[in-house]
mmCIF file of C-alpha atoms in Angstrom:
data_model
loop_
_atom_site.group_PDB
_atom_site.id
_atom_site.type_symbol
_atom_site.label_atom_id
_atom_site.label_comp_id
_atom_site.label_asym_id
_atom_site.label_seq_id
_atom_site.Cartn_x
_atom_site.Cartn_y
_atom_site.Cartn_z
ATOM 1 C CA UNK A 1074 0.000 0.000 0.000
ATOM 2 C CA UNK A 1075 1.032 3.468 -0.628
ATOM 3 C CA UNK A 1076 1.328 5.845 2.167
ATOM 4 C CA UNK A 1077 -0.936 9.372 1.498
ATOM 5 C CA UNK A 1078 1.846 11.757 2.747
ATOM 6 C CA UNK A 1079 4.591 9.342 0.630
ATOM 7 C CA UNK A 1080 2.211 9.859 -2.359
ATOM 8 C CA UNK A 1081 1.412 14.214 -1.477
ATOM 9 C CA UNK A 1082 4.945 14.836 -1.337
ATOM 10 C CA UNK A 1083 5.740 12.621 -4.697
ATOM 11 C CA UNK A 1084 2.889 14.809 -6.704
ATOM 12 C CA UNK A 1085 4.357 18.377 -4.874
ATOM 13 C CA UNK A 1086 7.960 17.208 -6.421
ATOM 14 C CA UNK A 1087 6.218 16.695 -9.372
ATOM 15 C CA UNK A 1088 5.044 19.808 -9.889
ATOM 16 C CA UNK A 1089 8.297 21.346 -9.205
ATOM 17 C CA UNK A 1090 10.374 19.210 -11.257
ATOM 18 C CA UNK A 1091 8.086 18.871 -14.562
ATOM 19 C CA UNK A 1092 5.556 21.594 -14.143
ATOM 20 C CA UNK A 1093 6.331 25.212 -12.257
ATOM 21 C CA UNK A 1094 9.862 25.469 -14.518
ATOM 22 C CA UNK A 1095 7.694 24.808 -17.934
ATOM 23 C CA UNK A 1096 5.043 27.373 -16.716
ATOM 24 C CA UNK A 1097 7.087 29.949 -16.018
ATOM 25 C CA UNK A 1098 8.886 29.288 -19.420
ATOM 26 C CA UNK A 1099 5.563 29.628 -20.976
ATOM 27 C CA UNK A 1100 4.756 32.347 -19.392
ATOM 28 C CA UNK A 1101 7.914 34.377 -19.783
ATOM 29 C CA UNK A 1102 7.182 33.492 -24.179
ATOM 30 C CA UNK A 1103 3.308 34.435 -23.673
ATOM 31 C CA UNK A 1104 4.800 38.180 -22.413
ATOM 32 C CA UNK A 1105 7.836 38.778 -25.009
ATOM 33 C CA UNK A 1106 7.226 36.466 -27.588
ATOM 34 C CA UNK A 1107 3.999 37.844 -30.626
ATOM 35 C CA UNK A 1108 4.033 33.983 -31.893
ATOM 36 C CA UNK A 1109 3.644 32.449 -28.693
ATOM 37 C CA UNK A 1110 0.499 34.843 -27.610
ATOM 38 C CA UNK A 1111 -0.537 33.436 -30.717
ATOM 39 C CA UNK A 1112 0.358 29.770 -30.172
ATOM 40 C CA UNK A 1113 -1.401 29.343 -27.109
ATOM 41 C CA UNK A 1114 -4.980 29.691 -26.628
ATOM 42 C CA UNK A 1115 -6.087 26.868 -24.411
ATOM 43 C CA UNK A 1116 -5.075 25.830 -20.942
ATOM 44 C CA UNK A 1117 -4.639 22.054 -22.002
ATOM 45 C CA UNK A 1118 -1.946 23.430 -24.817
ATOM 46 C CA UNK A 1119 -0.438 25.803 -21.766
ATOM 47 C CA UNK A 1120 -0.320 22.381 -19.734
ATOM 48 C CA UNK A 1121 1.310 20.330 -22.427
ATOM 49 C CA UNK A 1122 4.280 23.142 -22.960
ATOM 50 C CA UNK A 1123 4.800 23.455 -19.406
ATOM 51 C CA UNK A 1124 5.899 19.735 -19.205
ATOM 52 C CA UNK A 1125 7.702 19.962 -22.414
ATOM 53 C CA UNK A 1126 9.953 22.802 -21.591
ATOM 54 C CA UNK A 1127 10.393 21.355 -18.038
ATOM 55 C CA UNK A 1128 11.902 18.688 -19.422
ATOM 56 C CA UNK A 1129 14.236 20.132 -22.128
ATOM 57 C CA UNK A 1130 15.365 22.758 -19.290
ATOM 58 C CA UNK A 1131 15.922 19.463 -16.717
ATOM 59 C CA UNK A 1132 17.922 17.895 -19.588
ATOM 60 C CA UNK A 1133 20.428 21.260 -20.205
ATOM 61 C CA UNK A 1134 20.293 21.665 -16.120
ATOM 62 C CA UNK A 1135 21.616 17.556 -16.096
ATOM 63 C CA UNK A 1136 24.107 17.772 -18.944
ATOM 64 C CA UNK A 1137 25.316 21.157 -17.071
ATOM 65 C CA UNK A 1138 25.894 19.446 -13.745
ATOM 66 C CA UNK A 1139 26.742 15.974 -15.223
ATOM 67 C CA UNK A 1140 30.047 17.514 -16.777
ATOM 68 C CA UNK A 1141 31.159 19.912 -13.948
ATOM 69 C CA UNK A 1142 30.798 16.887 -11.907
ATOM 70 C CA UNK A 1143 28.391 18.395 -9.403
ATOM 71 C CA UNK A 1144 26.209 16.059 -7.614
ATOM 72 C CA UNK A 1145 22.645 16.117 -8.747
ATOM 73 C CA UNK A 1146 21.432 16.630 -4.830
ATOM 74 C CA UNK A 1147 21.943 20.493 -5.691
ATOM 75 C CA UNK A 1148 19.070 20.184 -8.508
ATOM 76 C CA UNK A 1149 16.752 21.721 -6.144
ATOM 77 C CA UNK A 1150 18.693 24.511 -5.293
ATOM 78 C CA UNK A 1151 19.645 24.792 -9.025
ATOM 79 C CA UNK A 1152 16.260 24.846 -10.154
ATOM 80 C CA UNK A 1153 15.329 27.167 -7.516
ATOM 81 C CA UNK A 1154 17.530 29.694 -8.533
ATOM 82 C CA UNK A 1155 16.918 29.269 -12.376
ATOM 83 C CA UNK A 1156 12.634 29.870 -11.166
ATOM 84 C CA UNK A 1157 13.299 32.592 -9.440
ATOM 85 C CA UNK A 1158 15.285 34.282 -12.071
ATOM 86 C CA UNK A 1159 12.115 33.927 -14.500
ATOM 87 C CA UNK A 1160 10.076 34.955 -12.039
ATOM 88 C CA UNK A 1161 11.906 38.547 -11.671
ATOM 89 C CA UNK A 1162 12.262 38.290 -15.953
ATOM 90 C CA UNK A 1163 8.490 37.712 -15.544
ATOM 91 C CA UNK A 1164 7.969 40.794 -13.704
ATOM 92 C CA UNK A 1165 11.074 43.114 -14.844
ATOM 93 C CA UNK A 1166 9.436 46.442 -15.891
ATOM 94 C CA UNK A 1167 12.036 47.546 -18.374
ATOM 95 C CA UNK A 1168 10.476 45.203 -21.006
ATOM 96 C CA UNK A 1169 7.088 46.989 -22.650
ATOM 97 C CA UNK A 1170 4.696 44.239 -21.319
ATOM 98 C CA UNK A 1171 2.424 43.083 -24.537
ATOM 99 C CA UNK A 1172 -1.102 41.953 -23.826
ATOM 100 C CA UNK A 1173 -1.447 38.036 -23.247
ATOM 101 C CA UNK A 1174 -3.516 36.842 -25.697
ATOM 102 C CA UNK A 1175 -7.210 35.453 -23.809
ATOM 103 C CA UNK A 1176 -7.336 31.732 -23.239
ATOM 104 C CA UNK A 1177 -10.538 30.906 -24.761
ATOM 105 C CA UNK A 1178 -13.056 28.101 -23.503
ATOM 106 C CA UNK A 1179 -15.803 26.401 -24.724
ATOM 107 C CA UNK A 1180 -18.167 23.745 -23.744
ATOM 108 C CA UNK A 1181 -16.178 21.294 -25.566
ATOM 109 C CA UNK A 1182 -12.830 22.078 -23.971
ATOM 110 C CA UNK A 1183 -15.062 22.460 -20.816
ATOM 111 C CA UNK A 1184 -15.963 18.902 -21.136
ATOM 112 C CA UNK A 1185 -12.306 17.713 -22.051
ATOM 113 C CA UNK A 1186 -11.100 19.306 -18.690
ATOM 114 C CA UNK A 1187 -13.852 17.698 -16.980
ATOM 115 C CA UNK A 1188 -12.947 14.039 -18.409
ATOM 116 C CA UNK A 1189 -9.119 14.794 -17.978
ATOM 117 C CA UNK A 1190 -9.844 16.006 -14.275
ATOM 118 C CA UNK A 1191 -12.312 12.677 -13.906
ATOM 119 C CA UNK A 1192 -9.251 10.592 -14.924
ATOM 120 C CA UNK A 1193 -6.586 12.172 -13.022
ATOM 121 C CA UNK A 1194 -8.799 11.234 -10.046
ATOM 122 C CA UNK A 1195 -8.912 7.773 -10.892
ATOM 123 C CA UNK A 1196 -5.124 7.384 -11.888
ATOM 124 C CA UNK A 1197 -4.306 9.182 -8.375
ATOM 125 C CA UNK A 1198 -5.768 5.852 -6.540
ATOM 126 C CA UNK A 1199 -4.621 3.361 -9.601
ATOM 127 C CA UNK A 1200 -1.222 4.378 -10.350
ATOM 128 C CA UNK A 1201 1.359 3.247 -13.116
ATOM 129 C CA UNK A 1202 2.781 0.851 -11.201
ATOM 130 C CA UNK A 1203 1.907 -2.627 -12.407
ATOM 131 C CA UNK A 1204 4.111 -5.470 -11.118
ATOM 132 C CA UNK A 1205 4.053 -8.104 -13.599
ATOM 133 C CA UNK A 1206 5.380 -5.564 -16.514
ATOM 134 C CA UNK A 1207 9.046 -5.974 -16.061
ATOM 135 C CA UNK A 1208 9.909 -2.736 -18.277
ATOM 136 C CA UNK A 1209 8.436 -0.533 -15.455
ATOM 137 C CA UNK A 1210 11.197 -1.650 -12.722
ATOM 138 C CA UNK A 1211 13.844 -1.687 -15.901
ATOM 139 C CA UNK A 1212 13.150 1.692 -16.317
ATOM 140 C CA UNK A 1213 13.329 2.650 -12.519
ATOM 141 C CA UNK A 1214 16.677 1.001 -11.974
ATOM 142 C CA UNK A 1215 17.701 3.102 -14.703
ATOM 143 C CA UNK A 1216 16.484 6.048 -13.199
ATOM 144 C CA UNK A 1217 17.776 4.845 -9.578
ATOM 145 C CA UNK A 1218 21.309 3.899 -11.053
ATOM 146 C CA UNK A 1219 20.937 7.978 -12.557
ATOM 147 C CA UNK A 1220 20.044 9.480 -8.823
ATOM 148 C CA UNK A 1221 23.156 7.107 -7.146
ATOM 149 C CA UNK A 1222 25.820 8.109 -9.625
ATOM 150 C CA UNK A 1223 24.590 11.972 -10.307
ATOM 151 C CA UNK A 1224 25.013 11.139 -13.801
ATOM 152 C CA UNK A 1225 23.145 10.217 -16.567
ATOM 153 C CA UNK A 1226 26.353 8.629 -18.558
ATOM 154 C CA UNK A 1227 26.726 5.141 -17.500
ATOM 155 C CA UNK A 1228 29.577 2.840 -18.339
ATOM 156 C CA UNK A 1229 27.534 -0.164 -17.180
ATOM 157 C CA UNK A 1230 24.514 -1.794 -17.788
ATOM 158 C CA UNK A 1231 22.333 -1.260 -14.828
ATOM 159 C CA UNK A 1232 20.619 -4.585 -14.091
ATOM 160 C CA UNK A 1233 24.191 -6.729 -15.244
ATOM 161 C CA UNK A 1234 27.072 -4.380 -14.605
ATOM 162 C CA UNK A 1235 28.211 -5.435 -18.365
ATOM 163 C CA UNK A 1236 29.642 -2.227 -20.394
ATOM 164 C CA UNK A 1237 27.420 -0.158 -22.110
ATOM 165 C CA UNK A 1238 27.532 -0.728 -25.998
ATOM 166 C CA UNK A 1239 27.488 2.277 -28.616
ATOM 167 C CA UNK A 1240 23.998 1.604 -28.448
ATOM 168 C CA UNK A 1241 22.021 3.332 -25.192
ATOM 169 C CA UNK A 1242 18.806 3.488 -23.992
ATOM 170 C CA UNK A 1243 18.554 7.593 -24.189
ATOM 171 C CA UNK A 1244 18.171 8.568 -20.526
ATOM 172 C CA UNK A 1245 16.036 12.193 -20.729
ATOM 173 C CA UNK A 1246 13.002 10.916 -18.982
ATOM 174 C CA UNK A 1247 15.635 9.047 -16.551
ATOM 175 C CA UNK A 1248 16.927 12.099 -15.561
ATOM 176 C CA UNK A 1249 13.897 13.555 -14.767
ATOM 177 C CA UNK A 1250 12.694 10.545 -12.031
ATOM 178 C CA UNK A 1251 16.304 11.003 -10.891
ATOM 179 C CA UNK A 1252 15.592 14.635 -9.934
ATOM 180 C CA UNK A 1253 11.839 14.027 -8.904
ATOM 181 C CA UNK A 1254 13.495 11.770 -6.558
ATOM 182 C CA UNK A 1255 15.993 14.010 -5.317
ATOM 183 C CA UNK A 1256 13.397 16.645 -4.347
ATOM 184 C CA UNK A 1257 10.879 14.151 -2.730
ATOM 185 C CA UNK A 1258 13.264 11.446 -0.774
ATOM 186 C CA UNK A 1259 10.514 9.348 -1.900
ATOM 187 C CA UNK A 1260 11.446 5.908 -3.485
ATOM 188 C CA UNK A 1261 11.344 5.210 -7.408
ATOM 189 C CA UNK A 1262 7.776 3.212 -7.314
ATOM 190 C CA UNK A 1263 6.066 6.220 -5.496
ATOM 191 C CA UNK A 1264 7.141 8.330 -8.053
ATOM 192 C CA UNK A 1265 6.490 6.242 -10.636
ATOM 193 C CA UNK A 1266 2.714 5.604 -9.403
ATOM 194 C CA UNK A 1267 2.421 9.514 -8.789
ATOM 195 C CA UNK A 1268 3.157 10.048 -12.149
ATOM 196 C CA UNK A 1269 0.504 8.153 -14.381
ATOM 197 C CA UNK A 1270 -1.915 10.992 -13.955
ATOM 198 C CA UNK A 1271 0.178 13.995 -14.691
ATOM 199 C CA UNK A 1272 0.715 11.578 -18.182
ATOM 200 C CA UNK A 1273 -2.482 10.625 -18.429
ATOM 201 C CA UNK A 1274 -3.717 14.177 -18.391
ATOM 202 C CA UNK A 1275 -1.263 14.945 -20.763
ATOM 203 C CA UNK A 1276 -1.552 12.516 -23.097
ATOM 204 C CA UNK A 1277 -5.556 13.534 -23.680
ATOM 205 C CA UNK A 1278 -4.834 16.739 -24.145
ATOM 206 C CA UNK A 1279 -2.313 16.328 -26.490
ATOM 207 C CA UNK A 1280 -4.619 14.108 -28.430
ATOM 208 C CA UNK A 1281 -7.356 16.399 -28.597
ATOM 209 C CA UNK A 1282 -5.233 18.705 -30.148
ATOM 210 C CA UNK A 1283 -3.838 16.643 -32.852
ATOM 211 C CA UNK A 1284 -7.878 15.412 -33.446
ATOM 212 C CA UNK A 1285 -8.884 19.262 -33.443
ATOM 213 C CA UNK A 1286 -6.805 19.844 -36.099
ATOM 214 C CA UNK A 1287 -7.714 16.436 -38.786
ATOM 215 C CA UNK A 1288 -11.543 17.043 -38.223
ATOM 216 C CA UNK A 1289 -13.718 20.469 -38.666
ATOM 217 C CA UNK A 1290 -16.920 19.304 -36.804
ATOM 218 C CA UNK A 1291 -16.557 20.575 -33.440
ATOM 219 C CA UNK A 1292 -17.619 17.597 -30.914
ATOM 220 C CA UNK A 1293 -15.481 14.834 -32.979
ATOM 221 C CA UNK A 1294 -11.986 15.898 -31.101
ATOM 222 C CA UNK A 1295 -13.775 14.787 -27.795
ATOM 223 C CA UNK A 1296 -15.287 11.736 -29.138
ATOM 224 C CA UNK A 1297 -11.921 10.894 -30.405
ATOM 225 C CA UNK A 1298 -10.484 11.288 -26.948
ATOM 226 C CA UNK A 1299 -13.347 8.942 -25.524
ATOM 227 C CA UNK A 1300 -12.788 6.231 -28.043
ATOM 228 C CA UNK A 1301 -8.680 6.724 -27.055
ATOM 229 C CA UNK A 1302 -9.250 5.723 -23.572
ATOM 230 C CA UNK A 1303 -11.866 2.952 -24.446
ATOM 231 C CA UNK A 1304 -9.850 1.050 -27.549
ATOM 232 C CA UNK A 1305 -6.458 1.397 -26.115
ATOM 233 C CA UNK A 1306 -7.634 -0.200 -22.851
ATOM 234 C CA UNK A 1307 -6.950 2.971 -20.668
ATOM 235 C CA UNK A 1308 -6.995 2.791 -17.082
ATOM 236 C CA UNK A 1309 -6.418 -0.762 -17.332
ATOM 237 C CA UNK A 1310 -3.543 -0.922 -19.829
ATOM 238 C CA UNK A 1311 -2.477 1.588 -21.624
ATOM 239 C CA UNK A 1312 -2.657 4.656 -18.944
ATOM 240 C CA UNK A 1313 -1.424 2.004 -16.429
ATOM 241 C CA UNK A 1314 1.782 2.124 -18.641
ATOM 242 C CA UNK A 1315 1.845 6.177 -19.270
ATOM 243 C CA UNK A 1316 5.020 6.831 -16.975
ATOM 244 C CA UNK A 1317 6.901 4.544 -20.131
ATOM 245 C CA UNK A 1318 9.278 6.956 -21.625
ATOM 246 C CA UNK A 1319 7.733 5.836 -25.275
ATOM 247 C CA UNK A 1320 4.389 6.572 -24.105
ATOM 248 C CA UNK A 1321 5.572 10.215 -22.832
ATOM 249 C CA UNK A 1322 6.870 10.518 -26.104
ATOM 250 C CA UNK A 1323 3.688 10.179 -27.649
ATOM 251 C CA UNK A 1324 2.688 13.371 -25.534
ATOM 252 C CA UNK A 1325 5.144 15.557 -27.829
ATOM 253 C CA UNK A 1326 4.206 13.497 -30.819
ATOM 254 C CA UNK A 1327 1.241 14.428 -31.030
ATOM 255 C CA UNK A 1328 1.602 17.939 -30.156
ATOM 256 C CA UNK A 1329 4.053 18.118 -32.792
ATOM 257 C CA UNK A 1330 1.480 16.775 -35.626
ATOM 258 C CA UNK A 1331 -1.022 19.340 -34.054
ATOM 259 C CA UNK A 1332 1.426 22.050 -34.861
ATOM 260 C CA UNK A 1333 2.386 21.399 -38.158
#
Protein backbone atom coordinates (compact mmCIF):
# COMPACT_ATOMS: atom_id res chain seq x y z
CA UNK A 1 0.00 0.00 0.00
CA UNK A 2 1.03 3.47 -0.63
CA UNK A 3 1.33 5.84 2.17
CA UNK A 4 -0.94 9.37 1.50
CA UNK A 5 1.85 11.76 2.75
CA UNK A 6 4.59 9.34 0.63
CA UNK A 7 2.21 9.86 -2.36
CA UNK A 8 1.41 14.21 -1.48
CA UNK A 9 4.94 14.84 -1.34
CA UNK A 10 5.74 12.62 -4.70
CA UNK A 11 2.89 14.81 -6.70
CA UNK A 12 4.36 18.38 -4.87
CA UNK A 13 7.96 17.21 -6.42
CA UNK A 14 6.22 16.70 -9.37
CA UNK A 15 5.04 19.81 -9.89
CA UNK A 16 8.30 21.35 -9.21
CA UNK A 17 10.37 19.21 -11.26
CA UNK A 18 8.09 18.87 -14.56
CA UNK A 19 5.56 21.59 -14.14
CA UNK A 20 6.33 25.21 -12.26
CA UNK A 21 9.86 25.47 -14.52
CA UNK A 22 7.69 24.81 -17.93
CA UNK A 23 5.04 27.37 -16.72
CA UNK A 24 7.09 29.95 -16.02
CA UNK A 25 8.89 29.29 -19.42
CA UNK A 26 5.56 29.63 -20.98
CA UNK A 27 4.76 32.35 -19.39
CA UNK A 28 7.91 34.38 -19.78
CA UNK A 29 7.18 33.49 -24.18
CA UNK A 30 3.31 34.43 -23.67
CA UNK A 31 4.80 38.18 -22.41
CA UNK A 32 7.84 38.78 -25.01
CA UNK A 33 7.23 36.47 -27.59
CA UNK A 34 4.00 37.84 -30.63
CA UNK A 35 4.03 33.98 -31.89
CA UNK A 36 3.64 32.45 -28.69
CA UNK A 37 0.50 34.84 -27.61
CA UNK A 38 -0.54 33.44 -30.72
CA UNK A 39 0.36 29.77 -30.17
CA UNK A 40 -1.40 29.34 -27.11
CA UNK A 41 -4.98 29.69 -26.63
CA UNK A 42 -6.09 26.87 -24.41
CA UNK A 43 -5.08 25.83 -20.94
CA UNK A 44 -4.64 22.05 -22.00
CA UNK A 45 -1.95 23.43 -24.82
CA UNK A 46 -0.44 25.80 -21.77
CA UNK A 47 -0.32 22.38 -19.73
CA UNK A 48 1.31 20.33 -22.43
CA UNK A 49 4.28 23.14 -22.96
CA UNK A 50 4.80 23.46 -19.41
CA UNK A 51 5.90 19.73 -19.20
CA UNK A 52 7.70 19.96 -22.41
CA UNK A 53 9.95 22.80 -21.59
CA UNK A 54 10.39 21.35 -18.04
CA UNK A 55 11.90 18.69 -19.42
CA UNK A 56 14.24 20.13 -22.13
CA UNK A 57 15.37 22.76 -19.29
CA UNK A 58 15.92 19.46 -16.72
CA UNK A 59 17.92 17.89 -19.59
CA UNK A 60 20.43 21.26 -20.21
CA UNK A 61 20.29 21.66 -16.12
CA UNK A 62 21.62 17.56 -16.10
CA UNK A 63 24.11 17.77 -18.94
CA UNK A 64 25.32 21.16 -17.07
CA UNK A 65 25.89 19.45 -13.74
CA UNK A 66 26.74 15.97 -15.22
CA UNK A 67 30.05 17.51 -16.78
CA UNK A 68 31.16 19.91 -13.95
CA UNK A 69 30.80 16.89 -11.91
CA UNK A 70 28.39 18.40 -9.40
CA UNK A 71 26.21 16.06 -7.61
CA UNK A 72 22.64 16.12 -8.75
CA UNK A 73 21.43 16.63 -4.83
CA UNK A 74 21.94 20.49 -5.69
CA UNK A 75 19.07 20.18 -8.51
CA UNK A 76 16.75 21.72 -6.14
CA UNK A 77 18.69 24.51 -5.29
CA UNK A 78 19.64 24.79 -9.02
CA UNK A 79 16.26 24.85 -10.15
CA UNK A 80 15.33 27.17 -7.52
CA UNK A 81 17.53 29.69 -8.53
CA UNK A 82 16.92 29.27 -12.38
CA UNK A 83 12.63 29.87 -11.17
CA UNK A 84 13.30 32.59 -9.44
CA UNK A 85 15.28 34.28 -12.07
CA UNK A 86 12.11 33.93 -14.50
CA UNK A 87 10.08 34.96 -12.04
CA UNK A 88 11.91 38.55 -11.67
CA UNK A 89 12.26 38.29 -15.95
CA UNK A 90 8.49 37.71 -15.54
CA UNK A 91 7.97 40.79 -13.70
CA UNK A 92 11.07 43.11 -14.84
CA UNK A 93 9.44 46.44 -15.89
CA UNK A 94 12.04 47.55 -18.37
CA UNK A 95 10.48 45.20 -21.01
CA UNK A 96 7.09 46.99 -22.65
CA UNK A 97 4.70 44.24 -21.32
CA UNK A 98 2.42 43.08 -24.54
CA UNK A 99 -1.10 41.95 -23.83
CA UNK A 100 -1.45 38.04 -23.25
CA UNK A 101 -3.52 36.84 -25.70
CA UNK A 102 -7.21 35.45 -23.81
CA UNK A 103 -7.34 31.73 -23.24
CA UNK A 104 -10.54 30.91 -24.76
CA UNK A 105 -13.06 28.10 -23.50
CA UNK A 106 -15.80 26.40 -24.72
CA UNK A 107 -18.17 23.74 -23.74
CA UNK A 108 -16.18 21.29 -25.57
CA UNK A 109 -12.83 22.08 -23.97
CA UNK A 110 -15.06 22.46 -20.82
CA UNK A 111 -15.96 18.90 -21.14
CA UNK A 112 -12.31 17.71 -22.05
CA UNK A 113 -11.10 19.31 -18.69
CA UNK A 114 -13.85 17.70 -16.98
CA UNK A 115 -12.95 14.04 -18.41
CA UNK A 116 -9.12 14.79 -17.98
CA UNK A 117 -9.84 16.01 -14.28
CA UNK A 118 -12.31 12.68 -13.91
CA UNK A 119 -9.25 10.59 -14.92
CA UNK A 120 -6.59 12.17 -13.02
CA UNK A 121 -8.80 11.23 -10.05
CA UNK A 122 -8.91 7.77 -10.89
CA UNK A 123 -5.12 7.38 -11.89
CA UNK A 124 -4.31 9.18 -8.37
CA UNK A 125 -5.77 5.85 -6.54
CA UNK A 126 -4.62 3.36 -9.60
CA UNK A 127 -1.22 4.38 -10.35
CA UNK A 128 1.36 3.25 -13.12
CA UNK A 129 2.78 0.85 -11.20
CA UNK A 130 1.91 -2.63 -12.41
CA UNK A 131 4.11 -5.47 -11.12
CA UNK A 132 4.05 -8.10 -13.60
CA UNK A 133 5.38 -5.56 -16.51
CA UNK A 134 9.05 -5.97 -16.06
CA UNK A 135 9.91 -2.74 -18.28
CA UNK A 136 8.44 -0.53 -15.45
CA UNK A 137 11.20 -1.65 -12.72
CA UNK A 138 13.84 -1.69 -15.90
CA UNK A 139 13.15 1.69 -16.32
CA UNK A 140 13.33 2.65 -12.52
CA UNK A 141 16.68 1.00 -11.97
CA UNK A 142 17.70 3.10 -14.70
CA UNK A 143 16.48 6.05 -13.20
CA UNK A 144 17.78 4.85 -9.58
CA UNK A 145 21.31 3.90 -11.05
CA UNK A 146 20.94 7.98 -12.56
CA UNK A 147 20.04 9.48 -8.82
CA UNK A 148 23.16 7.11 -7.15
CA UNK A 149 25.82 8.11 -9.62
CA UNK A 150 24.59 11.97 -10.31
CA UNK A 151 25.01 11.14 -13.80
CA UNK A 152 23.15 10.22 -16.57
CA UNK A 153 26.35 8.63 -18.56
CA UNK A 154 26.73 5.14 -17.50
CA UNK A 155 29.58 2.84 -18.34
CA UNK A 156 27.53 -0.16 -17.18
CA UNK A 157 24.51 -1.79 -17.79
CA UNK A 158 22.33 -1.26 -14.83
CA UNK A 159 20.62 -4.58 -14.09
CA UNK A 160 24.19 -6.73 -15.24
CA UNK A 161 27.07 -4.38 -14.61
CA UNK A 162 28.21 -5.44 -18.37
CA UNK A 163 29.64 -2.23 -20.39
CA UNK A 164 27.42 -0.16 -22.11
CA UNK A 165 27.53 -0.73 -26.00
CA UNK A 166 27.49 2.28 -28.62
CA UNK A 167 24.00 1.60 -28.45
CA UNK A 168 22.02 3.33 -25.19
CA UNK A 169 18.81 3.49 -23.99
CA UNK A 170 18.55 7.59 -24.19
CA UNK A 171 18.17 8.57 -20.53
CA UNK A 172 16.04 12.19 -20.73
CA UNK A 173 13.00 10.92 -18.98
CA UNK A 174 15.64 9.05 -16.55
CA UNK A 175 16.93 12.10 -15.56
CA UNK A 176 13.90 13.56 -14.77
CA UNK A 177 12.69 10.54 -12.03
CA UNK A 178 16.30 11.00 -10.89
CA UNK A 179 15.59 14.63 -9.93
CA UNK A 180 11.84 14.03 -8.90
CA UNK A 181 13.50 11.77 -6.56
CA UNK A 182 15.99 14.01 -5.32
CA UNK A 183 13.40 16.65 -4.35
CA UNK A 184 10.88 14.15 -2.73
CA UNK A 185 13.26 11.45 -0.77
CA UNK A 186 10.51 9.35 -1.90
CA UNK A 187 11.45 5.91 -3.49
CA UNK A 188 11.34 5.21 -7.41
CA UNK A 189 7.78 3.21 -7.31
CA UNK A 190 6.07 6.22 -5.50
CA UNK A 191 7.14 8.33 -8.05
CA UNK A 192 6.49 6.24 -10.64
CA UNK A 193 2.71 5.60 -9.40
CA UNK A 194 2.42 9.51 -8.79
CA UNK A 195 3.16 10.05 -12.15
CA UNK A 196 0.50 8.15 -14.38
CA UNK A 197 -1.91 10.99 -13.95
CA UNK A 198 0.18 14.00 -14.69
CA UNK A 199 0.72 11.58 -18.18
CA UNK A 200 -2.48 10.63 -18.43
CA UNK A 201 -3.72 14.18 -18.39
CA UNK A 202 -1.26 14.94 -20.76
CA UNK A 203 -1.55 12.52 -23.10
CA UNK A 204 -5.56 13.53 -23.68
CA UNK A 205 -4.83 16.74 -24.15
CA UNK A 206 -2.31 16.33 -26.49
CA UNK A 207 -4.62 14.11 -28.43
CA UNK A 208 -7.36 16.40 -28.60
CA UNK A 209 -5.23 18.71 -30.15
CA UNK A 210 -3.84 16.64 -32.85
CA UNK A 211 -7.88 15.41 -33.45
CA UNK A 212 -8.88 19.26 -33.44
CA UNK A 213 -6.80 19.84 -36.10
CA UNK A 214 -7.71 16.44 -38.79
CA UNK A 215 -11.54 17.04 -38.22
CA UNK A 216 -13.72 20.47 -38.67
CA UNK A 217 -16.92 19.30 -36.80
CA UNK A 218 -16.56 20.58 -33.44
CA UNK A 219 -17.62 17.60 -30.91
CA UNK A 220 -15.48 14.83 -32.98
CA UNK A 221 -11.99 15.90 -31.10
CA UNK A 222 -13.78 14.79 -27.79
CA UNK A 223 -15.29 11.74 -29.14
CA UNK A 224 -11.92 10.89 -30.41
CA UNK A 225 -10.48 11.29 -26.95
CA UNK A 226 -13.35 8.94 -25.52
CA UNK A 227 -12.79 6.23 -28.04
CA UNK A 228 -8.68 6.72 -27.06
CA UNK A 229 -9.25 5.72 -23.57
CA UNK A 230 -11.87 2.95 -24.45
CA UNK A 231 -9.85 1.05 -27.55
CA UNK A 232 -6.46 1.40 -26.12
CA UNK A 233 -7.63 -0.20 -22.85
CA UNK A 234 -6.95 2.97 -20.67
CA UNK A 235 -6.99 2.79 -17.08
CA UNK A 236 -6.42 -0.76 -17.33
CA UNK A 237 -3.54 -0.92 -19.83
CA UNK A 238 -2.48 1.59 -21.62
CA UNK A 239 -2.66 4.66 -18.94
CA UNK A 240 -1.42 2.00 -16.43
CA UNK A 241 1.78 2.12 -18.64
CA UNK A 242 1.84 6.18 -19.27
CA UNK A 243 5.02 6.83 -16.97
CA UNK A 244 6.90 4.54 -20.13
CA UNK A 245 9.28 6.96 -21.62
CA UNK A 246 7.73 5.84 -25.27
CA UNK A 247 4.39 6.57 -24.10
CA UNK A 248 5.57 10.21 -22.83
CA UNK A 249 6.87 10.52 -26.10
CA UNK A 250 3.69 10.18 -27.65
CA UNK A 251 2.69 13.37 -25.53
CA UNK A 252 5.14 15.56 -27.83
CA UNK A 253 4.21 13.50 -30.82
CA UNK A 254 1.24 14.43 -31.03
CA UNK A 255 1.60 17.94 -30.16
CA UNK A 256 4.05 18.12 -32.79
CA UNK A 257 1.48 16.78 -35.63
CA UNK A 258 -1.02 19.34 -34.05
CA UNK A 259 1.43 22.05 -34.86
CA UNK A 260 2.39 21.40 -38.16
Amino acid sequence: MYSLSSLISTHLAILYVLFIPGTLLVLVSIRFIREAQNLIDGYDLFIILALLFSIALNGVIGFLLTNINISYEYYIFVIGLVDLLLIVELFYKTTKVRRIKKITSNTETRVLYLLAAIFFIIMFYKGGLLDILADSWWHMAYANRIFESSSYILDRIHLTGEPISDIAYAPLWHLQLAFIKHVSGEELPYIWHSLAPWIVMATLFSYYRLASVLVKNRWTPLISVLLFTLLLGGINSYFRVSPWPGNVSYVFWYLLIYLT
